[in-house]
């Protein structure tokens, strides 16, 4: 399964320049009902694409990576990701330090949504999520550096 | 601000095709950004360029904006803050076109999600349509509904975004009473614009307007946590 993670810096409606694009090759994951698909381009290889190099297999020990702390005028955010093989299985906010009460109310509500968006779903029954929007550049920067460290 | 784009391809497509999609999103961003003073749209809004001097895609989006404005009683507007800003339709349009690029490259089954707005093509597998969770606007990490669909578009507008203030252009103030509204249809440019417009209308008018659109269904969550849906929404979605 080829995967690529796209994190984009956005404008008001969230279009933006690419922060990073990581492509990995891994074998097809036939048990595609993992707890949460990562924000990834999961390319199910067709039969003729099955000649890809074997990569990681399921059941590997999970590893974690903590992103760099990222600060904006509103808050500091640090993100920790847990990766099993090539799948993001968990995204946690390692640090969230709002600079004022309003940021706390906005960011505090937004960050869990960001986690949700990153995991794409909180249920194995869902392929993707609508309405979980990214708003926090800091979160994304920290997430990207965590993904870099995790080798995704 | 930021958005993660998730592309989930369930039928064979090359990495080169994915690269084309990424390049496309880059191009859209640099062309349509209202945050980059040198972007085509910024120069257009300052009057330094005429529409005829812009790339054809810009004229296409401006035409879509006018069409959406006409179909939404002016609730979708090309100048929500008094200056030209087609941002409200660009993301949905860009995702729809990204999906078209993948289809042209041979993918008959994929989803493209940009910041929670989704274009779906085909199915996940045999007899297995896509399942799109609708984030609960008031309860983090909870879903309010699941939409089951093939060849469909889903967009949600809500209050939870810093820096994005959907304003009722007829009142010049944010609408009241809606926490989020999700619109389901076929093509994301229109569905995205419709979600923005329906949110700006507020709960009563927004639901009634969506009900009157033959090609759209909607699910609204009010600020008090009540859900309301158009009569045909149940064909697509199940409340959780």
mmCIF file of C-alpha atoms in Angstrom, chain A residues 7-144:
data_model
loop_
_atom_site.group_PDB
_atom_site.id
_atom_site.type_symbol
_atom_site.label_atom_id
_atom_site.label_comp_id
_atom_site.label_asym_id
_atom_site.label_seq_id
_atom_site.Cartn_x
_atom_site.Cartn_y
_atom_site.Cartn_z
ATOM 1 C CA UNK A 7 -0.242 18.648 5.211
ATOM 2 C CA UNK A 8 -1.107 21.962 3.720
ATOM 3 C CA UNK A 9 -0.782 25.422 5.099
ATOM 4 C CA UNK A 10 -3.983 27.110 4.363
ATOM 5 C CA UNK A 11 -5.914 30.243 3.946
ATOM 6 C CA UNK A 12 -9.224 31.033 5.546
ATOM 7 C CA UNK A 13 -10.913 28.125 3.857
ATOM 8 C CA UNK A 14 -7.884 26.013 4.321
ATOM 9 C CA UNK A 15 -6.090 25.892 1.018
ATOM 10 C CA UNK A 16 -2.410 26.197 1.368
ATOM 11 C CA UNK A 17 1.145 25.482 0.456
ATOM 12 C CA UNK A 18 2.430 22.025 1.021
ATOM 13 C CA UNK A 19 4.270 21.488 4.255
ATOM 14 C CA UNK A 20 5.471 18.096 3.382
ATOM 15 C CA UNK A 21 4.793 15.080 1.310
ATOM 16 C CA UNK A 22 6.039 11.743 2.436
ATOM 17 C CA UNK A 23 5.579 8.724 0.306
ATOM 18 C CA UNK A 24 6.153 5.249 1.569
ATOM 19 C CA UNK A 25 5.811 1.907 -0.010
ATOM 20 C CA UNK A 26 4.390 -0.890 2.026
ATOM 21 C CA UNK A 27 2.574 -4.058 1.174
ATOM 22 C CA UNK A 28 -1.154 -4.069 0.734
ATOM 23 C CA UNK A 29 -2.864 -4.220 4.053
ATOM 24 C CA UNK A 30 -5.585 -6.720 3.411
ATOM 25 C CA UNK A 31 -7.138 -6.077 6.793
ATOM 26 C CA UNK A 32 -8.083 -2.575 5.867
ATOM 27 C CA UNK A 33 -10.226 -2.164 8.959
ATOM 28 C CA UNK A 34 -7.527 -0.631 11.099
ATOM 29 C CA UNK A 35 -8.653 1.481 13.996
ATOM 30 C CA UNK A 36 -8.078 4.658 12.093
ATOM 31 C CA UNK A 37 -6.762 5.305 8.637
ATOM 32 C CA UNK A 38 -4.058 7.941 8.605
ATOM 33 C CA UNK A 39 -4.368 11.092 6.535
ATOM 34 C CA UNK A 40 -2.868 9.282 3.651
ATOM 35 C CA UNK A 41 -3.212 8.335 0.097
ATOM 36 C CA UNK A 42 -3.780 4.658 0.472
ATOM 37 C CA UNK A 43 -3.279 3.132 -2.906
ATOM 38 C CA UNK A 44 -4.632 -0.379 -3.008
ATOM 39 C CA UNK A 45 -2.313 -2.033 -5.467
ATOM 40 C CA UNK A 46 -3.983 -3.723 -8.361
ATOM 41 C CA UNK A 47 -2.842 -7.214 -9.253
ATOM 42 C CA UNK A 48 -0.100 -5.989 -11.525
ATOM 43 C CA UNK A 49 1.139 -3.620 -8.871
ATOM 44 C CA UNK A 50 1.790 -6.405 -6.423
ATOM 45 C CA UNK A 51 5.470 -6.375 -7.318
ATOM 46 C CA UNK A 52 6.157 -3.612 -4.871
ATOM 47 C CA UNK A 53 8.962 -4.157 -2.399
ATOM 48 C CA UNK A 54 7.796 -5.754 0.775
ATOM 49 C CA UNK A 55 7.824 -3.330 3.617
ATOM 50 C CA UNK A 56 6.393 -3.313 7.067
ATOM 51 C CA UNK A 57 3.826 -5.783 8.170
ATOM 52 C CA UNK A 58 1.018 -5.484 10.621
ATOM 53 C CA UNK A 59 1.642 -6.397 14.213
ATOM 54 C CA UNK A 60 4.877 -4.483 14.552
ATOM 55 C CA UNK A 61 5.549 -2.788 17.854
ATOM 56 C CA UNK A 62 4.087 0.684 17.932
ATOM 57 C CA UNK A 63 6.474 3.607 18.145
ATOM 58 C CA UNK A 64 5.791 7.148 19.185
ATOM 59 C CA UNK A 65 7.240 10.426 18.033
ATOM 60 C CA UNK A 66 6.754 13.859 19.520
ATOM 61 C CA UNK A 67 6.784 16.839 17.232
ATOM 62 C CA UNK A 68 8.536 20.083 17.912
ATOM 63 C CA UNK A 69 6.654 22.628 19.937
ATOM 64 C CA UNK A 70 5.094 25.129 17.588
ATOM 65 C CA UNK A 71 3.982 28.558 18.669
ATOM 66 C CA UNK A 72 1.687 31.105 17.109
ATOM 67 C CA UNK A 73 0.269 34.341 18.514
ATOM 68 C CA UNK A 74 -2.500 32.353 20.182
ATOM 69 C CA UNK A 75 -0.960 29.241 21.649
ATOM 70 C CA UNK A 76 1.841 26.713 21.832
ATOM 71 C CA UNK A 77 1.087 23.242 20.625
ATOM 72 C CA UNK A 78 3.024 20.013 20.710
ATOM 73 C CA UNK A 79 1.747 16.832 19.122
ATOM 74 C CA UNK A 80 2.633 13.209 19.769
ATOM 75 C CA UNK A 81 1.859 10.496 17.246
ATOM 76 C CA UNK A 82 1.843 6.737 17.670
ATOM 77 C CA UNK A 83 2.691 4.726 14.586
ATOM 78 C CA UNK A 84 2.307 1.008 13.954
ATOM 79 C CA UNK A 85 4.061 0.043 10.769
ATOM 80 C CA UNK A 86 2.959 2.741 8.384
ATOM 81 C CA UNK A 87 -0.307 3.584 10.104
ATOM 82 C CA UNK A 88 -0.943 6.436 12.459
ATOM 83 C CA UNK A 89 -2.880 4.829 15.268
ATOM 84 C CA UNK A 90 -3.029 7.683 17.743
ATOM 85 C CA UNK A 91 -2.535 11.433 17.809
ATOM 86 C CA UNK A 92 -2.231 13.144 21.154
ATOM 87 C CA UNK A 93 -1.764 16.724 22.206
ATOM 88 C CA UNK A 94 1.423 16.596 24.257
ATOM 89 C CA UNK A 95 1.213 20.280 25.108
ATOM 90 C CA UNK A 96 -1.396 22.948 24.595
ATOM 91 C CA UNK A 97 -0.692 26.330 26.126
ATOM 92 C CA UNK A 98 -3.178 29.016 25.083
ATOM 93 C CA UNK A 99 -2.077 32.612 25.533
ATOM 94 C CA UNK A 100 -5.449 34.028 26.484
ATOM 95 C CA UNK A 101 -8.924 32.956 27.482
ATOM 96 C CA UNK A 102 -10.371 33.317 24.007
ATOM 97 C CA UNK A 103 -7.691 31.133 22.482
ATOM 98 C CA UNK A 104 -8.400 28.579 25.146
ATOM 99 C CA UNK A 105 -12.042 28.420 24.202
ATOM 100 C CA UNK A 106 -11.294 28.283 20.477
ATOM 101 C CA UNK A 107 -8.211 26.103 20.514
ATOM 102 C CA UNK A 108 -9.474 23.879 23.270
ATOM 103 C CA UNK A 109 -12.454 23.022 21.145
ATOM 104 C CA UNK A 110 -10.545 22.858 17.897
ATOM 105 C CA UNK A 111 -7.670 20.630 18.955
ATOM 106 C CA UNK A 112 -9.725 17.521 19.649
ATOM 107 C CA UNK A 113 -11.278 18.068 16.241
ATOM 108 C CA UNK A 114 -7.808 18.256 14.753
ATOM 109 C CA UNK A 115 -6.922 14.965 16.356
ATOM 110 C CA UNK A 116 -10.079 13.536 14.918
ATOM 111 C CA UNK A 117 -9.308 14.854 11.493
ATOM 112 C CA UNK A 118 -5.797 13.490 11.639
ATOM 113 C CA UNK A 119 -7.046 10.080 12.511
ATOM 114 C CA UNK A 120 -9.686 10.535 9.816
ATOM 115 C CA UNK A 121 -12.195 8.624 11.892
ATOM 116 C CA UNK A 122 -12.853 7.500 15.423
ATOM 117 C CA UNK A 123 -14.590 4.419 14.227
ATOM 118 C CA UNK A 124 -13.506 1.512 12.097
ATOM 119 C CA UNK A 125 -16.860 1.823 10.386
ATOM 120 C CA UNK A 126 -16.059 5.196 8.860
ATOM 121 C CA UNK A 127 -13.759 5.816 5.929
ATOM 122 C CA UNK A 128 -13.438 9.566 6.291
ATOM 123 C CA UNK A 129 -14.915 12.473 8.243
ATOM 124 C CA UNK A 130 -16.728 15.623 7.155
ATOM 125 C CA UNK A 131 -16.714 18.688 9.336
ATOM 126 C CA UNK A 132 -13.488 18.076 11.161
ATOM 127 C CA UNK A 133 -11.599 21.083 9.972
ATOM 128 C CA UNK A 134 -8.044 22.095 10.498
ATOM 129 C CA UNK A 135 -7.583 25.550 11.888
ATOM 130 C CA UNK A 136 -4.368 25.462 13.799
ATOM 131 C CA UNK A 137 -1.186 25.948 11.904
ATOM 132 C CA UNK A 138 0.827 25.200 15.039
ATOM 133 C CA UNK A 139 -0.807 21.841 15.454
ATOM 134 C CA UNK A 140 -0.058 20.965 11.879
ATOM 135 C CA UNK A 141 3.564 22.064 12.087
ATOM 136 C CA UNK A 142 4.098 19.980 15.181
ATOM 137 C CA UNK A 143 2.258 17.062 13.622
ATOM 138 C CA UNK A 144 4.417 17.292 10.522
#
